[in-house]
PDB file of C-alpha atoms in Angstrom:
ATOM      1  CA  MET A   1     103.096 114.522 111.313  1.00  0.00           C
ATOM      2  CA  PHE A   2     104.149 112.106 114.069  1.00  0.00           C
ATOM      3  CA  ILE A   3     104.604 108.588 112.748  1.00  0.00           C
ATOM      4  CA  THR A   4     104.242 105.534 114.982  1.00  0.00           C
ATOM      5  CA  ILE A   5     106.531 102.656 114.091  1.00  0.00           C
ATOM      6  CA  GLU A   6     105.405  99.213 115.302  1.00  0.00           C
ATOM      7  CA  ALA A   7     107.817  96.381 115.870  1.00  0.00           C
ATOM      8  CA  LEU A   8     109.067  95.067 112.539  1.00  0.00           C
ATOM      9  CA  HIS A   9     106.542  97.149 110.635  1.00  0.00           C
ATOM     10  CA  ILE A  10     108.883  99.200 108.430  1.00  0.00           C
ATOM     11  CA  PRO A  11     107.476 102.621 107.430  1.00  0.00           C
ATOM     12  CA  ASP A  12     108.046 104.208 103.982  1.00  0.00           C
ATOM     13  CA  GLY A  13     111.368 106.000 103.828  1.00  0.00           C
ATOM     14  CA  PHE A  14     113.496 103.441 105.564  1.00  0.00           C
ATOM     15  CA  LEU A  15     114.180 101.240 102.528  1.00  0.00           C
ATOM     16  CA  SER A  16     115.608 102.035  99.119  1.00  0.00           C
ATOM     17  CA  ILE A  17     113.488 101.605  95.966  1.00  0.00           C
ATOM     18  CA  ILE A  18     115.619  98.667  94.854  1.00  0.00           C
ATOM     19  CA  VAL A  19     115.243  96.776  98.143  1.00  0.00           C
ATOM     20  CA  SER A  20     111.454  97.527  98.204  1.00  0.00           C
ATOM     21  CA  ILE A  21     111.032  96.248  94.600  1.00  0.00           C
ATOM     22  CA  ILE A  22     113.024  93.071  95.254  1.00  0.00           C
ATOM     23  CA  THR A  23     111.102  92.244  98.360  1.00  0.00           C
ATOM     24  CA  TRP A  24     107.791  92.950  96.559  1.00  0.00           C
ATOM     25  CA  ILE A  25     108.739  90.514  93.783  1.00  0.00           C
ATOM     26  CA  VAL A  26     109.811  87.713  96.154  1.00  0.00           C
ATOM     27  CA  SER A  27     106.682  88.221  98.313  1.00  0.00           C
ATOM     28  CA  ILE A  28     104.310  88.138  95.385  1.00  0.00           C
ATOM     29  CA  ILE A  29     105.867  84.919  94.099  1.00  0.00           C
ATOM     30  CA  MET A  30     105.770  83.260  97.549  1.00  0.00           C
ATOM     31  CA  VAL A  31     102.219  84.378  98.445  1.00  0.00           C
ATOM     32  CA  GLY A  32     101.023  83.202  95.061  1.00  0.00           C
ATOM     33  CA  TYR A  33     102.581  79.778  95.576  1.00  0.00           C
ATOM     34  CA  ALA A  34     101.064  79.607  99.054  1.00  0.00           C
ATOM     35  CA  ILE A  35      97.625  80.320  97.710  1.00  0.00           C
ATOM     36  CA  ARG A  36      98.035  77.433  95.299  1.00  0.00           C
ATOM     37  CA  ARG A  37      99.243  75.026  98.036  1.00  0.00           C
ATOM     38  CA  VAL A  38      96.489  76.076 100.526  1.00  0.00           C
ATOM     39  CA  GLY A  39      93.863  75.126  97.886  1.00  0.00           C
ATOM     40  CA  GLN A  40      95.391  71.697  97.598  1.00  0.00           C
ATOM     41  CA  GLU A  41      96.068  71.020 101.294  1.00  0.00           C
ATOM     42  CA  ILE A  42      93.542  72.717 103.498  1.00  0.00           C
ATOM     43  CA  GLY A  43      90.300  70.910 104.225  1.00  0.00           C
ATOM     44  CA  GLU A  44      86.904  72.643 104.232  1.00  0.00           C
ATOM     45  CA  ARG A  45      86.702  72.395 108.070  1.00  0.00           C
ATOM     46  CA  GLN A  46      90.063  74.079 108.466  1.00  0.00           C
ATOM     47  CA  VAL A  47      89.167  77.171 106.399  1.00  0.00           C
ATOM     48  CA  PRO A  48      87.171  78.924 109.123  1.00  0.00           C
ATOM     49  CA  MET A  49      90.094  78.513 111.483  1.00  0.00           C
ATOM     50  CA  MET A  50      92.233  80.594 109.229  1.00  0.00           C
ATOM     51  CA  GLY A  51      89.888  83.517 109.654  1.00  0.00           C
ATOM     52  CA  VAL A  52      89.696  83.116 113.437  1.00  0.00           C
ATOM     53  CA  LEU A  53      93.508  82.846 113.761  1.00  0.00           C
ATOM     54  CA  ALA A  54      94.117  85.871 111.568  1.00  0.00           C
ATOM     55  CA  ALA A  55      91.639  87.890 113.787  1.00  0.00           C
ATOM     56  CA  ALA A  56      93.321  86.615 116.993  1.00  0.00           C
ATOM     57  CA  ILE A  57      96.845  87.478 115.722  1.00  0.00           C
ATOM     58  CA  PHE A  58      95.753  90.898 114.628  1.00  0.00           C
ATOM     59  CA  ALA A  59      94.169  91.546 118.046  1.00  0.00           C
ATOM     60  CA  GLY A  60      97.290  90.231 119.760  1.00  0.00           C
ATOM     61  CA  GLN A  61      99.502  92.604 117.721  1.00  0.00           C
ATOM     62  CA  MET A  62      97.496  95.579 119.102  1.00  0.00           C
ATOM     63  CA  ILE A  63      98.845  94.912 122.603  1.00  0.00           C
ATOM     64  CA  ASN A  64     102.410  95.986 123.332  1.00  0.00           C
ATOM     65  CA  PHE A  65     104.139  94.437 126.388  1.00  0.00           C
ATOM     66  CA  ALA A  66     107.001  96.346 128.158  1.00  0.00           C
ATOM     67  CA  VAL A  67     110.562  94.947 127.950  1.00  0.00           C
ATOM     68  CA  ALA A  68     113.843  96.135 129.402  1.00  0.00           C
ATOM     69  CA  GLY A  69     115.487  99.398 128.340  1.00  0.00           C
ATOM     70  CA  GLY A  70     112.267 101.469 128.034  1.00  0.00           C
ATOM     71  CA  THR A  71     111.092  99.593 124.939  1.00  0.00           C
ATOM     72  CA  SER A  72     108.088  97.336 124.206  1.00  0.00           C
ATOM     73  CA  GLY A  73     107.163  94.575 121.877  1.00  0.00           C
ATOM     74  CA  HIS A  74     104.100  92.690 120.641  1.00  0.00           C
ATOM     75  CA  LEU A  75     103.087  89.366 119.230  1.00  0.00           C
ATOM     76  CA  MET A  76     104.100  88.635 115.673  1.00  0.00           C
ATOM     77  CA  GLY A  77     102.229  85.371 115.552  1.00  0.00           C
ATOM     78  CA  ALA A  78     104.042  83.621 112.738  1.00  0.00           C
ATOM     79  CA  ALA A  79     105.071  80.612 114.807  1.00  0.00           C
ATOM     80  CA  LEU A  80     101.599  80.039 116.312  1.00  0.00           C
ATOM     81  CA  ALA A  81     100.003  80.253 112.841  1.00  0.00           C
ATOM     82  CA  THR A  82     102.560  77.856 111.440  1.00  0.00           C
ATOM     83  CA  ILE A  83     102.156  75.292 114.224  1.00  0.00           C
ATOM     84  CA  LEU A  84      98.344  75.288 114.011  1.00  0.00           C
ATOM     85  CA  MET A  85      97.808  75.615 110.249  1.00  0.00           C
ATOM     86  CA  GLY A  86     101.032  74.622 108.501  1.00  0.00           C
ATOM     87  CA  PRO A  87     103.400  76.952 106.545  1.00  0.00           C
ATOM     88  CA  TRP A  88     101.353  77.750 103.524  1.00  0.00           C
ATOM     89  CA  ALA A  89      98.136  78.770 105.348  1.00  0.00           C
ATOM     90  CA  ALA A  90     100.349  80.638 107.881  1.00  0.00           C
ATOM     91  CA  ILE A  91     101.881  82.661 105.024  1.00  0.00           C
ATOM     92  CA  LEU A  92      98.376  83.702 103.966  1.00  0.00           C
ATOM     93  CA  ILE A  93      97.248  84.500 107.454  1.00  0.00           C
ATOM     94  CA  MET A  94     100.238  86.688 108.146  1.00  0.00           C
ATOM     95  CA  THR A  95      99.975  88.364 104.765  1.00  0.00           C
ATOM     96  CA  SER A  96      96.365  89.208 105.404  1.00  0.00           C
ATOM     97  CA  VAL A  97      97.225  90.699 108.818  1.00  0.00           C
ATOM     98  CA  VAL A  98     100.189  92.721 107.641  1.00  0.00           C
ATOM     99  CA  SER A  99      98.292  93.945 104.541  1.00  0.00           C
ATOM    100  CA  ILE A 100      95.184  95.096 106.400  1.00  0.00           C
ATOM    101  CA  GLN A 101      97.386  96.822 108.996  1.00  0.00           C
ATOM    102  CA  ALA A 102      99.036  98.850 106.195  1.00  0.00           C
ATOM    103  CA  LEU A 103      96.085  99.456 104.043  1.00  0.00           C
ATOM    104  CA  ILE A 104      93.539 100.476 106.691  1.00  0.00           C
ATOM    105  CA  PHE A 105      95.433 101.246 109.885  1.00  0.00           C
ATOM    106  CA  GLN A 106      98.574 102.930 108.367  1.00  0.00           C
ATOM    107  CA  ASP A 107     100.732 100.429 110.332  1.00  0.00           C
ATOM    108  CA  GLY A 108     103.752 100.013 107.997  1.00  0.00           C
ATOM    109  CA  GLY A 109     104.312 101.732 104.742  1.00  0.00           C
ATOM    110  CA  LEU A 110     102.581 100.892 101.442  1.00  0.00           C
ATOM    111  CA  LEU A 111     105.760 101.108  99.344  1.00  0.00           C
ATOM    112  CA  VAL A 112     107.545  98.754 101.681  1.00  0.00           C
ATOM    113  CA  LEU A 113     104.564  96.399 102.165  1.00  0.00           C
ATOM    114  CA  GLY A 114     106.416  93.803 100.169  1.00  0.00           C
ATOM    115  CA  ALA A 115     109.272  93.998 102.687  1.00  0.00           C
ATOM    116  CA  ASN A 116     106.945  93.705 105.684  1.00  0.00           C
ATOM    117  CA  ILE A 117     105.187  90.717 104.163  1.00  0.00           C
ATOM    118  CA  PHE A 118     108.591  89.124 103.369  1.00  0.00           C
ATOM    119  CA  ASN A 119     109.914  89.620 106.911  1.00  0.00           C
ATOM    120  CA  MET A 120     106.878  88.562 108.906  1.00  0.00           C
ATOM    121  CA  ALA A 121     104.859  86.283 106.577  1.00  0.00           C
ATOM    122  CA  ILE A 122     107.708  84.554 104.766  1.00  0.00           C
ATOM    123  CA  VAL A 123     110.854  84.670 106.873  1.00  0.00           C
ATOM    124  CA  GLY A 124     108.942  84.381 110.169  1.00  0.00           C
ATOM    125  CA  VAL A 125     106.848  81.460 108.975  1.00  0.00           C
ATOM    126  CA  ALA A 126     109.794  79.645 107.217  1.00  0.00           C
ATOM    127  CA  VAL A 127     111.966  79.852 110.301  1.00  0.00           C
ATOM    128  CA  ALA A 128     109.157  78.811 112.624  1.00  0.00           C
ATOM    129  CA  TYR A 129     108.336  75.776 110.497  1.00  0.00           C
ATOM    130  CA  MET A 130     111.998  74.656 110.110  1.00  0.00           C
ATOM    131  CA  VAL A 131     112.751  75.046 113.795  1.00  0.00           C
ATOM    132  CA  TYR A 132     109.471  73.524 115.085  1.00  0.00           C
ATOM    133  CA  ARG A 133     109.507  70.462 112.808  1.00  0.00           C
ATOM    134  CA  SER A 134     113.258  69.877 113.369  1.00  0.00           C
ATOM    135  CA  LEU A 135     113.027  70.055 117.167  1.00  0.00           C
ATOM    136  CA  LEU A 136     109.910  67.857 117.310  1.00  0.00           C
ATOM    137  CA  LYS A 137     111.907  65.132 115.593  1.00  0.00           C
ATOM    138  CA  LEU A 138     114.506  65.409 118.388  1.00  0.00           C
ATOM    139  CA  THR A 139     112.198  65.805 121.321  1.00  0.00           C
ATOM    140  CA  GLY A 140     109.300  63.608 120.149  1.00  0.00           C
ATOM    141  CA  ASP A 141     105.677  64.488 119.641  1.00  0.00           C
ATOM    142  CA  SER A 142     104.883  64.910 123.314  1.00  0.00           C
ATOM    143  CA  LYS A 143     103.453  67.838 125.265  1.00  0.00           C
ATOM    144  CA  ARG A 144     106.796  68.851 126.589  1.00  0.00           C
ATOM    145  CA  GLY A 145     108.378  68.532 123.155  1.00  0.00           C
ATOM    146  CA  THR A 146     105.628  70.590 121.592  1.00  0.00           C
ATOM    147  CA  ILE A 147     105.982  73.338 124.199  1.00  0.00           C
ATOM    148  CA  PHE A 148     109.732  73.479 123.938  1.00  0.00           C
ATOM    149  CA  SER A 149     109.670  73.364 120.103  1.00  0.00           C
ATOM    150  CA  GLY A 150     107.044  76.054 120.018  1.00  0.00           C
ATOM    151  CA  PHE A 151     108.962  78.393 122.236  1.00  0.00           C
ATOM    152  CA  CYS A 152     112.142  77.976 120.200  1.00  0.00           C
ATOM    153  CA  ALA A 153     110.284  78.432 116.908  1.00  0.00           C
ATOM    154  CA  ALA A 154     108.657  81.680 118.177  1.00  0.00           C
ATOM    155  CA  TRP A 155     111.855  83.127 119.504  1.00  0.00           C
ATOM    156  CA  LEU A 156     113.940  82.326 116.446  1.00  0.00           C
ATOM    157  CA  SER A 157     111.160  83.558 114.058  1.00  0.00           C
ATOM    158  CA  ILE A 158     111.386  86.941 115.788  1.00  0.00           C
ATOM    159  CA  MET A 159     115.186  86.954 115.646  1.00  0.00           C
ATOM    160  CA  LEU A 160     115.464  86.051 111.952  1.00  0.00           C
ATOM    161  CA  ALA A 161     112.682  88.491 110.969  1.00  0.00           C
ATOM    162  CA  ALA A 162     114.602  91.222 112.867  1.00  0.00           C
ATOM    163  CA  LEU A 163     117.855  90.192 111.154  1.00  0.00           C
ATOM    164  CA  SER A 164     116.086  90.455 107.822  1.00  0.00           C
ATOM    165  CA  VAL A 165     114.943  93.976 108.692  1.00  0.00           C
ATOM    166  CA  ALA A 166     118.452  94.930 109.717  1.00  0.00           C
ATOM    167  CA  LEU A 167     119.950  93.596 106.487  1.00  0.00           C
ATOM    168  CA  GLN A 168     117.326  95.516 104.435  1.00  0.00           C
ATOM    169  CA  LEU A 169     118.213  98.671 106.333  1.00  0.00           C
ATOM    170  CA  ALA A 170     121.936  98.068 105.589  1.00  0.00           C
ATOM    171  CA  ALA A 171     121.352  97.319 101.914  1.00  0.00           C
ATOM    172  CA  SER A 172     119.287 100.492 101.657  1.00  0.00           C
ATOM    173  CA  GLY A 173     122.050 102.607 103.191  1.00  0.00           C
ATOM    174  CA  THR A 174     119.812 103.606 106.019  1.00  0.00           C
ATOM    175  CA  SER A 175     121.955 102.173 108.743  1.00  0.00           C
ATOM    176  CA  PRO A 176     125.279 100.357 108.534  1.00  0.00           C
ATOM    177  CA  ALA A 177     125.094  96.572 109.087  1.00  0.00           C
ATOM    178  CA  ARG A 178     127.585  96.841 112.052  1.00  0.00           C
ATOM    179  CA  LEU A 179     125.053  99.045 113.839  1.00  0.00           C
ATOM    180  CA  ALA A 180     121.710  97.777 112.597  1.00  0.00           C
ATOM    181  CA  ILE A 181     122.278  94.082 113.133  1.00  0.00           C
ATOM    182  CA  PRO A 182     123.355  94.127 116.820  1.00  0.00           C
ATOM    183  CA  ALA A 183     120.821  96.796 117.661  1.00  0.00           C
ATOM    184  CA  MET A 184     117.929  94.931 116.042  1.00  0.00           C
ATOM    185  CA  LEU A 185     118.976  91.514 117.345  1.00  0.00           C
ATOM    186  CA  GLY A 186     119.692  92.852 120.837  1.00  0.00           C
ATOM    187  CA  ILE A 187     116.319  94.268 121.451  1.00  0.00           C
ATOM    188  CA  HIS A 188     114.354  91.596 119.627  1.00  0.00           C
ATOM    189  CA  ALA A 189     116.108  88.895 121.695  1.00  0.00           C
ATOM    190  CA  LEU A 190     114.009  90.242 124.561  1.00  0.00           C
ATOM    191  CA  ILE A 191     110.899  90.776 122.476  1.00  0.00           C
ATOM    192  CA  GLY A 192     111.311  87.182 121.199  1.00  0.00           C
ATOM    193  CA  ILE A 193     111.076  85.860 124.790  1.00  0.00           C
ATOM    194  CA  GLY A 194     107.649  87.534 125.069  1.00  0.00           C
ATOM    195  CA  GLU A 195     106.744  86.037 121.730  1.00  0.00           C
ATOM    196  CA  GLY A 196     107.827  82.593 122.950  1.00  0.00           C
ATOM    197  CA  LEU A 197     105.900  82.911 126.218  1.00  0.00           C
ATOM    198  CA  ILE A 198     102.683  83.943 124.463  1.00  0.00           C
ATOM    199  CA  THR A 199     103.075  81.083 121.992  1.00  0.00           C
ATOM    200  CA  VAL A 200     103.645  78.607 124.818  1.00  0.00           C
ATOM    201  CA  GLY A 201     100.602  79.908 126.688  1.00  0.00           C
ATOM    202  CA  ALA A 202      98.417  79.432 123.560  1.00  0.00           C
ATOM    203  CA  LEU A 203      99.818  75.943 122.943  1.00  0.00           C
ATOM    204  CA  THR A 204      99.338  74.890 126.552  1.00  0.00           C
ATOM    205  CA  PHE A 205      95.771  75.982 126.396  1.00  0.00           C
ATOM    206  CA  LEU A 206      95.041  74.171 123.172  1.00  0.00           C
ATOM    207  CA  LEU A 207      96.787  71.027 124.352  1.00  0.00           C
ATOM    208  CA  ALA A 208      94.319  70.978 127.218  1.00  0.00           C
ATOM    209  CA  VAL A 209      91.120  71.697 125.205  1.00  0.00           C
ATOM    210  CA  ARG A 210      91.861  70.767 121.552  1.00  0.00           C
ATOM    211  CA  PRO A 211      95.123  68.672 121.330  1.00  0.00           C
ATOM    212  CA  ASP A 212      94.136  67.485 117.825  1.00  0.00           C
ATOM    213  CA  LEU A 213      94.736  71.009 116.451  1.00  0.00           C
ATOM    214  CA  ILE A 214      98.459  70.672 117.236  1.00  0.00           C
ATOM    215  CA  GLN A 215      98.965  67.276 115.761  1.00  0.00           C
ATOM    216  CA  SER A 216     100.724  66.987 112.363  1.00  0.00           C
ATOM    217  CA  LYS A 217      97.334  66.298 110.736  1.00  0.00           C
ATOM    218  CA  MET A 218      93.948  67.612 111.859  1.00  0.00           C
ATOM    219  CA  HIS A 219      91.049  65.178 112.242  1.00  0.00           C
ATOM    220  CA  PRO A 220      88.673  66.143 109.410  1.00  0.00           C
ATOM    221  CA  SER A 221      85.645  64.811 111.294  1.00  0.00           C
ATOM    222  CA  THR A 222      86.208  67.073 114.365  1.00  0.00           C
ATOM    223  CA  SER A 223      83.878  70.069 114.655  1.00  0.00           C
ATOM    224  CA  ASN A 224      85.499  73.471 114.799  1.00  0.00           C
ATOM    225  CA  ARG A 225      82.667  75.137 116.599  1.00  0.00           C
ATOM    226  CA  VAL A 226      84.638  75.229 119.860  1.00  0.00           C
ATOM    227  CA  VAL A 227      87.598  76.727 118.009  1.00  0.00           C
ATOM    228  CA  TRP A 228      85.316  79.439 116.467  1.00  0.00           C
ATOM    229  CA  VAL A 229      83.940  80.389 119.936  1.00  0.00           C
ATOM    230  CA  ILE A 230      87.193  80.327 121.738  1.00  0.00           C
ATOM    231  CA  GLY A 231      89.153  82.061 118.989  1.00  0.00           C
ATOM    232  CA  LEU A 232      86.620  84.921 118.603  1.00  0.00           C
ATOM    233  CA  LEU A 233      86.286  85.369 122.353  1.00  0.00           C
ATOM    234  CA  LEU A 234      90.132  85.462 122.647  1.00  0.00           C
ATOM    235  CA  ALA A 235      90.290  88.128 119.871  1.00  0.00           C
ATOM    236  CA  LEU A 236      87.574  90.159 121.534  1.00  0.00           C
ATOM    237  CA  GLY A 237      89.310  89.958 124.944  1.00  0.00           C
ATOM    238  CA  LEU A 238      92.586  91.172 123.396  1.00  0.00           C
ATOM    239  CA  ILE A 239      90.927  94.014 121.622  1.00  0.00           C
ATOM    240  CA  LEU A 240      89.194  95.125 124.830  1.00  0.00           C
ATOM    241  CA  ALA A 241      92.645  95.067 126.488  1.00  0.00           C
ATOM    242  CA  ALA A 242      94.334  97.059 123.697  1.00  0.00           C
ATOM    243  CA  PRO A 243      93.881 100.459 125.314  1.00  0.00           C
ATOM    244  CA  LEU A 244      95.969  99.212 128.183  1.00  0.00           C
ATOM    245  CA  ALA A 245      98.963  98.384 125.989  1.00  0.00           C
ATOM    246  CA  SER A 246     102.385  99.831 126.802  1.00  0.00           C
ATOM    247  CA  THR A 247     103.153 103.188 125.260  1.00  0.00           C
ATOM    248  CA  ARG A 248     106.879 102.649 125.157  1.00  0.00           C
ATOM    249  CA  PRO A 249     108.633 102.672 121.740  1.00  0.00           C
ATOM    250  CA  ASP A 250     108.957  99.174 120.362  1.00  0.00           C
ATOM    251  CA  GLY A 251     111.778  97.387 118.628  1.00  0.00           C
ATOM    252  CA  LEU A 252     112.299  99.062 115.282  1.00  0.00           C
ATOM    253  CA  GLU A 253     111.193 102.515 116.536  1.00  0.00           C
ATOM    254  CA  TRP A 254     113.759 102.263 119.393  1.00  0.00           C
ATOM    255  CA  VAL A 255     116.571 101.222 117.089  1.00  0.00           C
ATOM    256  CA  ALA A 256     115.680 103.989 114.564  1.00  0.00           C
ATOM    257  CA  ALA A 257     115.765 106.573 117.333  1.00  0.00           C
ATOM    258  CA  GLN A 258     119.006 105.267 118.778  1.00  0.00           C
ATOM    259  CA  SER A 259     120.715 104.956 115.433  1.00  0.00           C
ATOM    260  CA  GLY A 260     119.525 108.377 114.163  1.00  0.00           C
ATOM    261  CA  PHE A 261     117.407 107.519 111.166  1.00  0.00           C
ATOM    262  CA  ILE A 262     113.924 107.750 112.622  1.00  0.00           C
ATOM    263  CA  ASP A 263     113.452 111.165 110.761  1.00  0.00           C
ATOM    264  CA  GLN A 264     113.654 109.274 107.456  1.00  0.00           C
ATOM    265  CA  ALA A 265     110.172 107.750 108.107  1.00  0.00           C
ATOM    266  CA  ARG A 266     107.678 109.247 105.659  1.00  0.00           C
ATOM    267  CA  ALA A 267     104.034 110.041 106.509  1.00  0.00           C
ATOM    268  CA  PRO A 268     101.474 107.608 105.052  1.00  0.00           C
ATOM    269  CA  LEU A 269     100.082 108.381 101.618  1.00  0.00           C
ATOM    270  CA  TYR A 270      96.599 108.580 103.125  1.00  0.00           C
ATOM    271  CA  GLU A 271      94.872 108.000 106.434  1.00  0.00           C
ATOM    272  CA  LEU A 272      91.832 105.842 107.139  1.00  0.00           C
ATOM    273  CA  ILE A 273      92.200 104.620 110.772  1.00  0.00           C
ATOM    274  CA  PRO A 274      95.693 105.660 111.737  1.00  0.00           C
ATOM    275  CA  ASP A 275      97.141 104.333 115.017  1.00  0.00           C
ATOM    276  CA  TYR A 276      94.110 102.069 115.457  1.00  0.00           C
ATOM    277  CA  LEU A 277      91.835 105.019 116.409  1.00  0.00           C
ATOM    278  CA  ILE A 278      88.446 105.615 114.732  1.00  0.00           C
ATOM    279  CA  PRO A 279      88.586 109.199 113.582  1.00  0.00           C
ATOM    280  CA  GLY A 280      86.320 111.688 115.216  1.00  0.00           C
ATOM    281  CA  MET A 281      85.823 109.831 118.495  1.00  0.00           C
ATOM    282  CA  ALA A 282      86.776 111.709 121.609  1.00  0.00           C
ATOM    283  CA  ASN A 283      87.161 108.571 123.722  1.00  0.00           C
ATOM    284  CA  GLU A 284      90.440 107.011 122.531  1.00  0.00           C
ATOM    285  CA  SER A 285      89.887 103.712 124.372  1.00  0.00           C
ATOM    286  CA  PHE A 286      86.499 103.226 122.729  1.00  0.00           C
ATOM    287  CA  ALA A 287      87.981 104.339 119.433  1.00  0.00           C
ATOM    288  CA  THR A 288      90.787 101.700 119.743  1.00  0.00           C
ATOM    289  CA  ILE A 289      88.298  98.944 120.615  1.00  0.00           C
ATOM    290  CA  LEU A 290      86.036  99.698 117.676  1.00  0.00           C
ATOM    291  CA  ALA A 291      89.029  99.842 115.354  1.00  0.00           C
ATOM    292  CA  GLY A 292      90.193  96.454 116.575  1.00  0.00           C
ATOM    293  CA  ILE A 293      86.783  94.867 116.171  1.00  0.00           C
ATOM    294  CA  LEU A 294      86.524  96.248 112.623  1.00  0.00           C
ATOM    295  CA  GLY A 295      89.998  94.966 111.699  1.00  0.00           C
ATOM    296  CA  ALA A 296      89.264  91.556 113.166  1.00  0.00           C
ATOM    297  CA  LEU A 297      86.015  91.201 111.271  1.00  0.00           C
ATOM    298  CA  ILE A 298      87.740  92.246 108.012  1.00  0.00           C
ATOM    299  CA  LEU A 299      90.453  89.706 108.555  1.00  0.00           C
ATOM    300  CA  VAL A 300      88.014  86.843 109.273  1.00  0.00           C
ATOM    301  CA  GLY A 301      86.208  87.584 105.963  1.00  0.00           C
ATOM    302  CA  LEU A 302      89.379  88.028 103.967  1.00  0.00           C
ATOM    303  CA  ALA A 303      91.127  84.920 105.174  1.00  0.00           C
ATOM    304  CA  ILE A 304      88.089  82.743 104.789  1.00  0.00           C
ATOM    305  CA  GLY A 305      87.254  84.185 101.371  1.00  0.00           C
ATOM    306  CA  VAL A 306      90.719  83.627  99.942  1.00  0.00           C
ATOM    307  CA  ALA A 307      90.846  80.014 101.267  1.00  0.00           C
ATOM    308  CA  TYR A 308      87.306  79.063 100.144  1.00  0.00           C
ATOM    309  CA  ASN A 309      87.787  80.584  96.643  1.00  0.00           C
ATOM    310  CA  ARG A 310      91.053  78.728  96.180  1.00  0.00           C
ATOM    311  CA  ARG A 311      89.580  75.447  97.378  1.00  0.00           C
ATOM    312  CA  LYS A 312      86.609  75.778  94.974  1.00  0.00           C
ATOM    313  CA  GLY A 313      88.990  76.540  92.175  1.00  0.00           C
ATOM    314  CA  ASP A 314      90.993  73.380  92.863  1.00  0.00           C
ATOM    315  CA  VAL A 315      87.910  71.233  93.223  1.00  0.00           C
ATOM    316  CA  SER A 316      86.421  72.472  89.968  1.00  0.00           C
ATOM    317  CA  GLY A 317      89.752  72.205  88.130  1.00  0.00           C
ATOM    318  CA  GLY A 318      90.665  68.881  89.491  1.00  0.00           C
TER     319      GLY A 318
END
């Protein structure tokens, strides 16, 4: 069976059992703490935005853009989620996206799901938050400062997530660190530029139409109806464009092929909607679009449900 490896989505077989268990434990602890903090910090008006943002990031990850060397990359979204929602909500958003990708679309392995959550939802978000907040203090809370800080946060979030993957591959004995680290960082330095430009584009747009969303604290009295409409239309537009995505191998797949360990990837334990194609549909473009819409709807419901349930629990308990 041919296995597609998306950027930073590790398939089963690449990591050792020990590394997989350790990353599962760390991810469970961090996601559990994030759920608790979201219940305390997120206002009721902000909850729907978590769902819309999760859907938009999922849709954005379906579109690969070509980079140099015959490879491609796609949006990770950790920096954008962190800038708009804060680190704890961003961890839940990214965890929802990565989990649905693995469970329903067989994008990333189930045994290594803890590692994929750790790399993208925890490392990616933590780096983005640290870089963005630190640079804002230096540049000032201006439009230029926001754009510059956002680009750097996005680029470095990709680089550190890629470094985390490389270290896990080395610790698992899959690829020596002297090979895995330069290979992963080299290709993801280019992918990170794409991530930064997409993040800058989104921030520039939001600064023009809803600058309050990028301020350190959202205005609780502001209606999110515009955000709902824009976010869902953006997600739909990205899903419709998904069939046009680059077919070049992306970051991790390219490194695995070049380093000679791509054959270690194991086929998924089961298949529901593999490769974002609804089974049984002859038209692959239409099958991809329907799969994207289904995934986006699931993520909207999941992200909103988790946030609302946690908020109700905190209100009733406090």
